[in-house]
mmCIF file of C-alpha atoms and ligand atoms in Angstrom:
data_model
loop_
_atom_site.group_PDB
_atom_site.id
_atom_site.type_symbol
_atom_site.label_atom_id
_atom_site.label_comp_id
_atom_site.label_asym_id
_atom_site.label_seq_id
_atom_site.Cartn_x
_atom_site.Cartn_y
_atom_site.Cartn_z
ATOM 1 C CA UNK A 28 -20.263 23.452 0.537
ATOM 2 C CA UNK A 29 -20.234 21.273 3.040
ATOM 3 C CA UNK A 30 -16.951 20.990 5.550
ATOM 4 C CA UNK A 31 -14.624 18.568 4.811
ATOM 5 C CA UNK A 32 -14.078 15.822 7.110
ATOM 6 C CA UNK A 33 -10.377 14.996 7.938
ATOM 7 C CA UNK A 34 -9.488 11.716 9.259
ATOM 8 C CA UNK A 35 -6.183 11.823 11.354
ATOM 9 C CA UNK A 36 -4.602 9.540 13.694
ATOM 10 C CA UNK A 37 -1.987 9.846 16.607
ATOM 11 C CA UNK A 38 -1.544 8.244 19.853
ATOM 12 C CA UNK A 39 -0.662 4.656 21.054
ATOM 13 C CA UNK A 40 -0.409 2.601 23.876
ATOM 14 C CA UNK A 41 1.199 -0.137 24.886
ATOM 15 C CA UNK A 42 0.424 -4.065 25.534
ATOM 16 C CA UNK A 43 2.298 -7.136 26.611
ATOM 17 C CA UNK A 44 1.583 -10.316 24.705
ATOM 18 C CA UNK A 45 2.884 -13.785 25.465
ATOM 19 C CA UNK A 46 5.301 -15.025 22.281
ATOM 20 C CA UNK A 47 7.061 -18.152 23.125
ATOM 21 C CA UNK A 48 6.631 -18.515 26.540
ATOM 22 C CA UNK A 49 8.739 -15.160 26.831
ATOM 23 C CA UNK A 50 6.740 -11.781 27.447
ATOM 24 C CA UNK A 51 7.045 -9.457 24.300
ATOM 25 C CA UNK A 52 6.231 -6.302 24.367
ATOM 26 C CA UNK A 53 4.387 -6.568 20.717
ATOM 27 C CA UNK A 54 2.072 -2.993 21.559
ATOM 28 C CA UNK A 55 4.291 0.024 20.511
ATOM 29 C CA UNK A 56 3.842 2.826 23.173
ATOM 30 C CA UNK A 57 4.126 6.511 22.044
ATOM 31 C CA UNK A 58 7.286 6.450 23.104
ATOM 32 C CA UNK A 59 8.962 4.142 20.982
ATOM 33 C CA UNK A 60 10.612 5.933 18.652
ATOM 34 C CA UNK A 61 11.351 3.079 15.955
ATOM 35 C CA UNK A 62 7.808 2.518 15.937
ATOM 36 C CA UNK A 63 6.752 6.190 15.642
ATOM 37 C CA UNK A 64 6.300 6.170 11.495
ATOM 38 C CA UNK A 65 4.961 3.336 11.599
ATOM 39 C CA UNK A 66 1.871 4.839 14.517
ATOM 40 C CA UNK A 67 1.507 7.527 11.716
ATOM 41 C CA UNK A 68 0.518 5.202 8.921
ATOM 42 C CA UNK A 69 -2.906 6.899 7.857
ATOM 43 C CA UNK A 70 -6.637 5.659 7.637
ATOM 44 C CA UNK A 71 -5.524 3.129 9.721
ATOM 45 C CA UNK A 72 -8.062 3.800 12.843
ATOM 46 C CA UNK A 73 -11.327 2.067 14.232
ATOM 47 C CA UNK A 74 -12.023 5.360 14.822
ATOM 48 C CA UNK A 75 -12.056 6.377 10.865
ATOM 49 C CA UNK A 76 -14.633 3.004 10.435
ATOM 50 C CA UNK A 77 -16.973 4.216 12.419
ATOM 51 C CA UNK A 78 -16.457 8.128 11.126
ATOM 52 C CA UNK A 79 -16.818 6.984 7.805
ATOM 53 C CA UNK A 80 -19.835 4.578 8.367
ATOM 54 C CA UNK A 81 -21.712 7.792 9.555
ATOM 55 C CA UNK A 82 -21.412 9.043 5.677
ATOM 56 C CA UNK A 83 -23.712 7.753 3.876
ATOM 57 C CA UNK A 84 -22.463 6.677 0.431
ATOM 58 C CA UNK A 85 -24.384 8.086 -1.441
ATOM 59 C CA UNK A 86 -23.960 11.046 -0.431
ATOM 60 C CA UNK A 87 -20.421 10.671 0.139
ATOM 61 C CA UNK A 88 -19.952 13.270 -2.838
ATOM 62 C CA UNK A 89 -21.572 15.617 -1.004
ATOM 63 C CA UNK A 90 -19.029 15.300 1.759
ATOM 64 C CA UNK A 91 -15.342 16.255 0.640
ATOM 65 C CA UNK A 92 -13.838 13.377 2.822
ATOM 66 C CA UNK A 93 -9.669 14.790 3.090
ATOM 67 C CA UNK A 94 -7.845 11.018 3.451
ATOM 68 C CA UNK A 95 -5.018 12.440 5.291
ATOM 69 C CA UNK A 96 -1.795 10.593 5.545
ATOM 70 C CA UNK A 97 1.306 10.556 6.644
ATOM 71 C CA UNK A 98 3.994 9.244 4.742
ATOM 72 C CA UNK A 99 5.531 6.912 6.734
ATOM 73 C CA UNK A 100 7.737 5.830 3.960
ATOM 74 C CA UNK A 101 9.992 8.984 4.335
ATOM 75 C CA UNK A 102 12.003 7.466 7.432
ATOM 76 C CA UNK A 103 12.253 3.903 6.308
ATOM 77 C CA UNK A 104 13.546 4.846 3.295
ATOM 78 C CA UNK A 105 15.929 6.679 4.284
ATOM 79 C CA UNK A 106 17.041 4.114 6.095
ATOM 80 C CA UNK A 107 16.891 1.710 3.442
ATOM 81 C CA UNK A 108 19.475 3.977 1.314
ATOM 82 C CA UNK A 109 22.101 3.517 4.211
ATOM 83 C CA UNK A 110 21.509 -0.167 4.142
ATOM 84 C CA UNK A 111 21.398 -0.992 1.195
ATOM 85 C CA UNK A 112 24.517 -2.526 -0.852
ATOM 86 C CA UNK A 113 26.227 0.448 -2.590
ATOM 87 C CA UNK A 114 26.702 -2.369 -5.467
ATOM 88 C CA UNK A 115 23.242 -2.407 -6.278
ATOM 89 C CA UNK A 116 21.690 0.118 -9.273
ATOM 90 C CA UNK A 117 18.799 -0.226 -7.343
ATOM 91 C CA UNK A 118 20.518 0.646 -3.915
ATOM 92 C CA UNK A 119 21.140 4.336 -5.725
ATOM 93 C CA UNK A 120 16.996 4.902 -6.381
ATOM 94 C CA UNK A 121 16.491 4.013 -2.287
ATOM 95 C CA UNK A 122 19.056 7.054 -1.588
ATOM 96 C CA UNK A 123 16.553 9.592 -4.182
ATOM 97 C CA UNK A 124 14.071 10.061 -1.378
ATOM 98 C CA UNK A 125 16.078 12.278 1.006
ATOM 99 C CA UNK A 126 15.964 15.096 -1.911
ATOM 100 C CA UNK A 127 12.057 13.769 -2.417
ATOM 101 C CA UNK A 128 10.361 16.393 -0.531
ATOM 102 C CA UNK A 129 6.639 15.498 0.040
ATOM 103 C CA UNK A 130 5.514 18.060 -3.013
ATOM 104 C CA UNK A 131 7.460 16.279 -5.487
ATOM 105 C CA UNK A 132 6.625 12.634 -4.675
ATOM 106 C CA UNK A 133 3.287 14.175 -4.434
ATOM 107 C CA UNK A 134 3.741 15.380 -8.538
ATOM 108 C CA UNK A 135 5.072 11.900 -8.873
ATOM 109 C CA UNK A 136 2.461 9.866 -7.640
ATOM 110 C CA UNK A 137 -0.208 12.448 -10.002
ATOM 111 C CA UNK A 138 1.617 11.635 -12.866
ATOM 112 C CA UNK A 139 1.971 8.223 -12.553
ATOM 113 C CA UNK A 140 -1.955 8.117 -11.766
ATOM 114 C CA UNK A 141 -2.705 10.062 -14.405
ATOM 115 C CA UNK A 142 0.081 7.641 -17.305
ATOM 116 C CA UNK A 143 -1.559 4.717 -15.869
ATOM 117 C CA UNK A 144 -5.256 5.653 -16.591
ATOM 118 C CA UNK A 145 -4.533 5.927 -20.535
ATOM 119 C CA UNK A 146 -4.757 2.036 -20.639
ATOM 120 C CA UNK A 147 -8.392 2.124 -19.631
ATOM 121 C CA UNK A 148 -11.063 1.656 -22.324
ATOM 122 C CA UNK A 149 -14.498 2.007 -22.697
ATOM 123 C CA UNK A 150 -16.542 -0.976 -21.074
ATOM 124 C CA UNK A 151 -13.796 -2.172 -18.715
ATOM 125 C CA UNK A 152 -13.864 -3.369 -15.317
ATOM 126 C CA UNK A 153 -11.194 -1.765 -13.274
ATOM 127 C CA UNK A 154 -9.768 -2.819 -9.607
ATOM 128 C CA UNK A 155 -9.332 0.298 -7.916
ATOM 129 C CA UNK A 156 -6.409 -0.379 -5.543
ATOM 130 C CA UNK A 157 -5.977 1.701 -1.864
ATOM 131 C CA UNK A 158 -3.484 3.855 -1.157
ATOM 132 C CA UNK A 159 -2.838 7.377 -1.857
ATOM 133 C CA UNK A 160 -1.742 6.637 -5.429
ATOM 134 C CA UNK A 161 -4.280 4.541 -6.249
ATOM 135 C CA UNK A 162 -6.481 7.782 -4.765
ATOM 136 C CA UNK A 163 -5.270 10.236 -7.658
ATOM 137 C CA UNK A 164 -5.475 7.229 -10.242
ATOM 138 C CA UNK A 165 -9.231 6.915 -9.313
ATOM 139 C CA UNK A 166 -9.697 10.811 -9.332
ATOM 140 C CA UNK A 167 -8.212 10.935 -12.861
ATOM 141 C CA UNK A 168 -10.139 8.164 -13.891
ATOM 142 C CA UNK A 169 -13.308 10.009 -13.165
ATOM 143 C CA UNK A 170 -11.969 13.091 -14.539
ATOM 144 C CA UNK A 171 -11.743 10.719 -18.117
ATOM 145 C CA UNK A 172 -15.770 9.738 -17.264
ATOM 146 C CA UNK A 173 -16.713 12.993 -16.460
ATOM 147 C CA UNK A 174 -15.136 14.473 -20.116
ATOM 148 C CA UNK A 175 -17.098 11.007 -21.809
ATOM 149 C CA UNK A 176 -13.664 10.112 -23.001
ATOM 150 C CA UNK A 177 -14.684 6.770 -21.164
ATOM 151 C CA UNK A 178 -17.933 5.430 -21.228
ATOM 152 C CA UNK A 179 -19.198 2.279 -19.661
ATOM 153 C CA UNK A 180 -16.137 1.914 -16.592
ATOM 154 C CA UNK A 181 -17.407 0.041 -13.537
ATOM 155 C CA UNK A 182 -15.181 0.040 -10.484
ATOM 156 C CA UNK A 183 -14.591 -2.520 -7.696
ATOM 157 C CA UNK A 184 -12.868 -1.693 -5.116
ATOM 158 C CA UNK A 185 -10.589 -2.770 -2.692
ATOM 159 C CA UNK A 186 -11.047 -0.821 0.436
ATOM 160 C CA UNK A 187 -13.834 0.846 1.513
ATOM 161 C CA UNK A 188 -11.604 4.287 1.149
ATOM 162 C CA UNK A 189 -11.548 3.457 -2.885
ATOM 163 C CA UNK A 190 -15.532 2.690 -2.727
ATOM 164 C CA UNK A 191 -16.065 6.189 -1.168
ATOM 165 C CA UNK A 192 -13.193 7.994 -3.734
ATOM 166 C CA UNK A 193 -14.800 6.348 -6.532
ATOM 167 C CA UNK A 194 -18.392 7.796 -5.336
ATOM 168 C CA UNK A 195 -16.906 11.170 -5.154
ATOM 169 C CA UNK A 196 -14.893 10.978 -8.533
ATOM 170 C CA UNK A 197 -18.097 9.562 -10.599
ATOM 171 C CA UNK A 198 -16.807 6.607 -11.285
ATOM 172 C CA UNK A 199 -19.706 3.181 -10.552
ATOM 173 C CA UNK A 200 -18.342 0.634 -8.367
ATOM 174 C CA UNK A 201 -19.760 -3.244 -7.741
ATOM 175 C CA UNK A 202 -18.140 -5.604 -5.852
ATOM 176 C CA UNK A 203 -16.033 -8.514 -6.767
ATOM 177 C CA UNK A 204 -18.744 -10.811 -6.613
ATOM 178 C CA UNK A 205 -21.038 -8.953 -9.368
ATOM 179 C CA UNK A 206 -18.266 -9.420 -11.964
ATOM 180 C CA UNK A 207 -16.670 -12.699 -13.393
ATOM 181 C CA UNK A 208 -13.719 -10.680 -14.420
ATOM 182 C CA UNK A 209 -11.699 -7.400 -14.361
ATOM 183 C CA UNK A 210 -9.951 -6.532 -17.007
ATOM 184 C CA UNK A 211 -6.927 -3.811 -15.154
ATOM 185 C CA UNK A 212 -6.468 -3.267 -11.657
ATOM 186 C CA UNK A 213 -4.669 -0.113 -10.410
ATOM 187 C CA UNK A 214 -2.277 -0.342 -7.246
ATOM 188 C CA UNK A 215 0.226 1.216 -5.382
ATOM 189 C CA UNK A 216 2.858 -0.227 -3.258
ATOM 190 C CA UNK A 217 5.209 0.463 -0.192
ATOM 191 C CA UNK A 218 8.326 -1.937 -1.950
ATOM 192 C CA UNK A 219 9.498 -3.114 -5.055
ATOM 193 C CA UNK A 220 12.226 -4.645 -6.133
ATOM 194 C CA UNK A 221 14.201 -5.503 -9.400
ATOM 195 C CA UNK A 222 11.966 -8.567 -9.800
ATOM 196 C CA UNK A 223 8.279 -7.088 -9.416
ATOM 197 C CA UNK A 224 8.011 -8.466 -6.231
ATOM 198 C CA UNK A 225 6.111 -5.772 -3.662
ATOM 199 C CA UNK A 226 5.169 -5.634 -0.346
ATOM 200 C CA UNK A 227 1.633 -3.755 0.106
ATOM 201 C CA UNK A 228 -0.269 -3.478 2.946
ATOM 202 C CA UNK A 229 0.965 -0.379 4.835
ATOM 203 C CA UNK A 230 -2.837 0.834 4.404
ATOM 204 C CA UNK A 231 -4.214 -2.503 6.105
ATOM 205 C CA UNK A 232 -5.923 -3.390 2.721
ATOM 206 C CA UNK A 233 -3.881 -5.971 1.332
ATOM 207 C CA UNK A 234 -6.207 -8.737 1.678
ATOM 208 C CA UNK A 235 -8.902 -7.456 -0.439
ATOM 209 C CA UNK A 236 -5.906 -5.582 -2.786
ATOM 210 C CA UNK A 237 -4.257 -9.291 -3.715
ATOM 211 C CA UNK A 238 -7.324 -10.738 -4.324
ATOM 212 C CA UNK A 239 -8.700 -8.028 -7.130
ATOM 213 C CA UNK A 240 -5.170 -7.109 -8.343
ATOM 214 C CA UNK A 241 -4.508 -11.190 -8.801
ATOM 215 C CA UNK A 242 -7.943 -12.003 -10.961
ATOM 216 C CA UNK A 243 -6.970 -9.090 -12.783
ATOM 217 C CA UNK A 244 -6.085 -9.304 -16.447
ATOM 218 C CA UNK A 245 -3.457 -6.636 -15.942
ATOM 219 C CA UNK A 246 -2.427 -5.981 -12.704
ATOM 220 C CA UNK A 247 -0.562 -2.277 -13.052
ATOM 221 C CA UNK A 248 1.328 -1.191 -9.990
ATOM 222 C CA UNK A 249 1.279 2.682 -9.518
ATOM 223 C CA UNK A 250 4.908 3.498 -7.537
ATOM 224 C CA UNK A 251 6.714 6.757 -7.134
ATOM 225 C CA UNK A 252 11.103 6.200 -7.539
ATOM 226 C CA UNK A 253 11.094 6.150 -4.034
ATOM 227 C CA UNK A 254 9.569 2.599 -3.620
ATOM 228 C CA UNK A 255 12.457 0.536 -5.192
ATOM 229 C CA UNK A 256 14.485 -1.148 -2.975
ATOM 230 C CA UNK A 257 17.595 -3.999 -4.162
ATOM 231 C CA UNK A 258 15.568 -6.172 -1.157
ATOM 232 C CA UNK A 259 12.565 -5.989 0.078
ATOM 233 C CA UNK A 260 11.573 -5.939 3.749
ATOM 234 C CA UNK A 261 15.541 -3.688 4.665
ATOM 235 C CA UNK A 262 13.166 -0.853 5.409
ATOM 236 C CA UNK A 263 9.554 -1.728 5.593
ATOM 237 C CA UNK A 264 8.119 -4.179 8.118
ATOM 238 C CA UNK A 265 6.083 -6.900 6.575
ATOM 239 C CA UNK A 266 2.363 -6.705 6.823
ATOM 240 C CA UNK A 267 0.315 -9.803 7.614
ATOM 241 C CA UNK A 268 -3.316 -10.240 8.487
ATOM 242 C CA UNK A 269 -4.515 -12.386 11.494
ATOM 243 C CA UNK A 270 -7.645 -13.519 12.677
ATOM 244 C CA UNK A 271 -7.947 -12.039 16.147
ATOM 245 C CA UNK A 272 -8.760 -15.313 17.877
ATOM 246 C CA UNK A 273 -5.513 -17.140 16.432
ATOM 247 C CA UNK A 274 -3.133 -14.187 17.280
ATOM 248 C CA UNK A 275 -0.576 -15.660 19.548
ATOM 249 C CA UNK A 276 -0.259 -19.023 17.703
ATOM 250 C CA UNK A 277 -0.062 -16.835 15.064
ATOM 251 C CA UNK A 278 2.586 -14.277 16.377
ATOM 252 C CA UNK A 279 4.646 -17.675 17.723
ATOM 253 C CA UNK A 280 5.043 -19.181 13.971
ATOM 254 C CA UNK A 281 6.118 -15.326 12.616
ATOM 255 C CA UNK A 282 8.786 -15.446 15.213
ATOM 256 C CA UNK A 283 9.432 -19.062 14.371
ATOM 257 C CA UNK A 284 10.047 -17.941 11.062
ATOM 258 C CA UNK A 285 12.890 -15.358 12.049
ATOM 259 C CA UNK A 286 10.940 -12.454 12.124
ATOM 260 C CA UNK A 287 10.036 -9.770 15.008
ATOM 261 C CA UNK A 288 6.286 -9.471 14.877
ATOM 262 C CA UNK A 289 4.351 -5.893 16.045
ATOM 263 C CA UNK A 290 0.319 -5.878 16.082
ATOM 264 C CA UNK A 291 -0.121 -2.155 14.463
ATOM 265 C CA UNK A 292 -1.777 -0.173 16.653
ATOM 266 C CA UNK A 293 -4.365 2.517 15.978
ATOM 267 C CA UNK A 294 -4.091 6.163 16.043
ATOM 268 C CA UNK A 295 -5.915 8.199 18.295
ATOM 269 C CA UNK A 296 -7.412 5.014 19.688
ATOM 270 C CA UNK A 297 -6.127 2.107 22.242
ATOM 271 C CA UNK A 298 -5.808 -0.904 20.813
ATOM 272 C CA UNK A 299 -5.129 -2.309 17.529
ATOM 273 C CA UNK A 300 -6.142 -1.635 14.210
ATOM 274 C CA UNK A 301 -8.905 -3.463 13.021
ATOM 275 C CA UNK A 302 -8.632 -4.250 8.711
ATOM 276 C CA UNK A 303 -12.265 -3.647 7.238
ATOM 277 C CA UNK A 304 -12.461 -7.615 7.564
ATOM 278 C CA UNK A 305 -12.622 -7.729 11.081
ATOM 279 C CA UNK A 306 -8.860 -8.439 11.850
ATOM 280 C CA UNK A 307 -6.064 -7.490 13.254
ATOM 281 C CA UNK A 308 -2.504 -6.786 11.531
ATOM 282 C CA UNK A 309 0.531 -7.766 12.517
ATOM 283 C CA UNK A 310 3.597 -6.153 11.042
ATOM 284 C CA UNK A 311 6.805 -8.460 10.609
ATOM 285 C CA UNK A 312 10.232 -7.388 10.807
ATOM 286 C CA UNK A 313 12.760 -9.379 9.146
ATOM 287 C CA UNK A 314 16.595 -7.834 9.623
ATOM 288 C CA UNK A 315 18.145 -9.034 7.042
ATOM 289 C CA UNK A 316 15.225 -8.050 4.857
ATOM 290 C CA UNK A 317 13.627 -11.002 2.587
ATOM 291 C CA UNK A 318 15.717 -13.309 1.168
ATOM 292 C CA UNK A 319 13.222 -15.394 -0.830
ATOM 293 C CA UNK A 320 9.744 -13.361 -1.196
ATOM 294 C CA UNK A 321 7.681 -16.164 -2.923
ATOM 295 C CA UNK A 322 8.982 -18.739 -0.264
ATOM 296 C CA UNK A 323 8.030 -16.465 2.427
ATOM 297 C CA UNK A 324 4.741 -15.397 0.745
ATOM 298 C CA UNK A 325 3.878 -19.106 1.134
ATOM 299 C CA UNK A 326 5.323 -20.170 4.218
ATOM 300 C CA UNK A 327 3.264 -17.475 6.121
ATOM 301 C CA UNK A 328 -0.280 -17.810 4.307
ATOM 302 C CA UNK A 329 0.286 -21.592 5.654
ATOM 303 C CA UNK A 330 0.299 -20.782 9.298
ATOM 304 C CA UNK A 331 -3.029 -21.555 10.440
ATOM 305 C CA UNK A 332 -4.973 -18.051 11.721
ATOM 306 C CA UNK A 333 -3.112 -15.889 8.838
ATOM 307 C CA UNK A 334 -5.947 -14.762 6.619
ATOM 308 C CA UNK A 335 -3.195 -12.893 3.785
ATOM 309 C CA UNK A 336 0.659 -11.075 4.015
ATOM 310 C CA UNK A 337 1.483 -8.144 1.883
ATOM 311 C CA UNK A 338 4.046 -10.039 -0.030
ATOM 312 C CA UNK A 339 2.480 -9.921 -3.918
ATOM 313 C CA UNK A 340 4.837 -12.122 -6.018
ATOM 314 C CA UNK A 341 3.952 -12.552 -9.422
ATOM 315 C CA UNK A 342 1.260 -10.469 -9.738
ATOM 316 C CA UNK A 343 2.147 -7.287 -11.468
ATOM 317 C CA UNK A 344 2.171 -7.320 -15.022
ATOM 318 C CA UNK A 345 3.371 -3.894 -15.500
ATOM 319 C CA UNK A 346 5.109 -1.614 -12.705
ATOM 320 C CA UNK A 347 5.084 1.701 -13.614
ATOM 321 C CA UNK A 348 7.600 4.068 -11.624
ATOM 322 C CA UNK A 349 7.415 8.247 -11.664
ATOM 323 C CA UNK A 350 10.791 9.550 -11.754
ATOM 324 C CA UNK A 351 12.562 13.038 -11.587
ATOM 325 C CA UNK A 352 14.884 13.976 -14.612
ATOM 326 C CA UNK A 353 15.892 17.595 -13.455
ATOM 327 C CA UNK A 354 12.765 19.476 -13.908
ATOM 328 C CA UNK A 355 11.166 16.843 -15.947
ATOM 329 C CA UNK A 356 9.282 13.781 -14.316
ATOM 330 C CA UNK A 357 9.286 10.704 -16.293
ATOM 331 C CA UNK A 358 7.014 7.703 -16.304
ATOM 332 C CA UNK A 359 8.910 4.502 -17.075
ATOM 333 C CA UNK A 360 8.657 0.951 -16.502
ATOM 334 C CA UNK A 361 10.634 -0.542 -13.734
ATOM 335 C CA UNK A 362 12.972 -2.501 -16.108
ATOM 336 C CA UNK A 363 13.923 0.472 -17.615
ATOM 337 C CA UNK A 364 14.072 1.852 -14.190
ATOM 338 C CA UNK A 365 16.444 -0.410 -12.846
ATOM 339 C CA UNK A 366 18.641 -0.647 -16.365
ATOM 340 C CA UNK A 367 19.048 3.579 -16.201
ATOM 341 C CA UNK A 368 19.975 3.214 -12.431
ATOM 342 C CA UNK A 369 22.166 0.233 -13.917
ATOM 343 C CA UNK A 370 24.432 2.237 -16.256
ATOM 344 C CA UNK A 371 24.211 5.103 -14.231
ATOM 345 C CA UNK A 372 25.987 3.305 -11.775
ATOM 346 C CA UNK A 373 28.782 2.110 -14.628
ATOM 347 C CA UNK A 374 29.297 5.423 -15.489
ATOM 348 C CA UNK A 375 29.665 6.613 -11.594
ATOM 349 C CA UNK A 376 32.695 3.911 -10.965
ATOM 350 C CA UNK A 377 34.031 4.072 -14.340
ATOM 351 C CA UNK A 378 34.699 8.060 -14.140
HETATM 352 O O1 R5P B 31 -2.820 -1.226 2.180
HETATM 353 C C1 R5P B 31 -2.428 -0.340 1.444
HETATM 354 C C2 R5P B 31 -1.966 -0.548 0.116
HETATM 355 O O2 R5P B 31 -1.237 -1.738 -0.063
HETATM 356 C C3 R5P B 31 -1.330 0.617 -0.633
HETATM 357 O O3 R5P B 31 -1.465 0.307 -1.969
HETATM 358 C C4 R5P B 31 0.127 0.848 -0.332
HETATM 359 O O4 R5P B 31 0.268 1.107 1.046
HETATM 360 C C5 R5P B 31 0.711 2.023 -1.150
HETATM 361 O O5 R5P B 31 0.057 3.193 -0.803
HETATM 362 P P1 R5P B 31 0.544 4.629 -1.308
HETATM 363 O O6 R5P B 31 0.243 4.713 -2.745
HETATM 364 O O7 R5P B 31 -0.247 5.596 -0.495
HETATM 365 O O8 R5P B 31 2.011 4.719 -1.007
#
């Protein structure tokens, strides 16, 4: 067989930008520590474009491609549990994640991906979201081709890693512009809250992600327990993608609009990330978190030079959240999520 190719990243470097007159450091160096999670986000390099571009797709199933990642959700949550309001159901579900240990949010995500699959039927036309959930949902999807329990699927993609997963798992993929429709798309997410708004986006793929998951008939978000948060943007900076030539008018308006803007940088690369689009991403720290997601979502897509932000409000249908019960991991829908956390809660004061 042939070797697997693993796609890693590491180091940064750092940059000064102009921001308001004022130079910002806005290039983490590999020194920064609050930035060090954040350096780690996977598939996030130039460098894995232009590995990846050597593999030809189709023979990309030839070539076990290992999309390594590192979670860099296990820090910020944490950190979201000790700020969130210990009022808040939801608050409780940010403070799971320190007894999450990677093999069990692992479990989570498979079983999630594997629930969320069962609403496919023959002849649809799925979005296959980015991510490492969305990974296993595609894997189990072509599992459910491969055993002709589905016949007829076609694919399209959102990333270029969900093209070449799709390849591997068996499952056909077209792009957007071949289809007038799809009926489900499949996504994860790096926040939710109470109210289905998410932030996505800590894979660089948002862009392409809001634009298939927003056509689609059902738009089914993939998330393990540790992804609800009471607000969103407490722990996770806010992802937004700029066109490269407007990037200081750009970074100007984000601070204008009371956040701390950071161009991601890539791993084992200087420089920035580039997003399979040709731009760059900027992530936006807000410190009291988001107050108002859908007024946000707007106000940012209207500065001029922002091609998308990883705010998706109003766009899942269904949010489907993996869960541990003792030994037993439960699938449930994030209403019933949030009322369990709910009376837990009750019953926690009222004892
Ligand atoms: O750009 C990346 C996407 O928005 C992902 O869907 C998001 O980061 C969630 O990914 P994961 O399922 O790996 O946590």
């Amino acid at each position: 067989m042939a070797s697997a190719v693993v796609l890693e990243c590491t180091a940064v470097s750092g940059m000064m930008l102009m921001i308001a007159g004022q130079q910002s450091r806005v290039f983490a160096t590999s020194s920064t520590t609050t930035t060090s999670s954040k350096q780690k986000m996977d598939l996030r390099c130039i460098q894995q474009q232009s590995l990846l571009s050597k593999l030809s797709l189709s023979n990309a199933e030839m070539i076990p491609v290992v999309w390594r990642r590192t979670d860099s959700r296990t820090r910020a949550v944490a950190t979201s549990a000790s700020s969130s309001s210990s009022s808040s159901p939801v608050a409780v579900a940010s403070g799971a994640p320190p007894g999450l240990d990677a093999g069990i949010q692992q479990n989570l995500k498979r079983a999630v991906a594997k629930k969320a699959v069962e609403l496919v039927k023959s002849g649809m036309i799925v979005g296959l979201g980015t991510g490492s959930t969305s990974s296993m949902a595609i894997e189990e999807l072509g599992k459910l081709i491969a055993q002709n329990k589905l016949k007829d699927i076609v694919g399209v993609p959102t990333s270029y890693q969900s093209r070449v997963l799709a390849r591997q798992f068996g499952v056909k993929t077209v792009d957007l512009n071949d289809v007038n429709h799809v009926d489900i798309a499949f996504d994860g997410a790096d926040e939710v809250d109470a109210s289905m708004n998410i932030i996505k986006g800590a894979g660089a793929a948002h862009t392409m992600e809001k634009v298939v998951d927003s056509i689609a008939k059902q738009c089914v978000i993939l998330i393990d327990q540790s992804k609800v948060v009471s607000k969103l943007g407490l722990a996770f900076s806010l992802p937004v993608e700029v066109l490269p030539f407007a990037l200081s008018p750009v970074l100007r308006a984000l601070v204008n609009l009371g956040g701390v803007p950071e161009i991601r940088t890539a791993l084992r690369k200087d420089g920035p990330v580039i997003t399979e689009l040709g731009n760059m991403v900027v992530d936006v720290r807000f410190a009291d978190g988001i107050n108002n997601p859908a007024e946000l979502e707007n106000k940012i897509n209207m500065i001029p030079g922002v091609v998308e932000n990883g705010l998706f409000v109003n766009v899942a249908h269904k949010v489907f959240v993996a869960t541990k019960d003792g030994e037993e991991i439960l699938i449930v829908e994030l209403a019933e999520f949030v009322a369990s956390l709910k009376s837990a809660n009750e019953g926690a004061t009222t004892a």
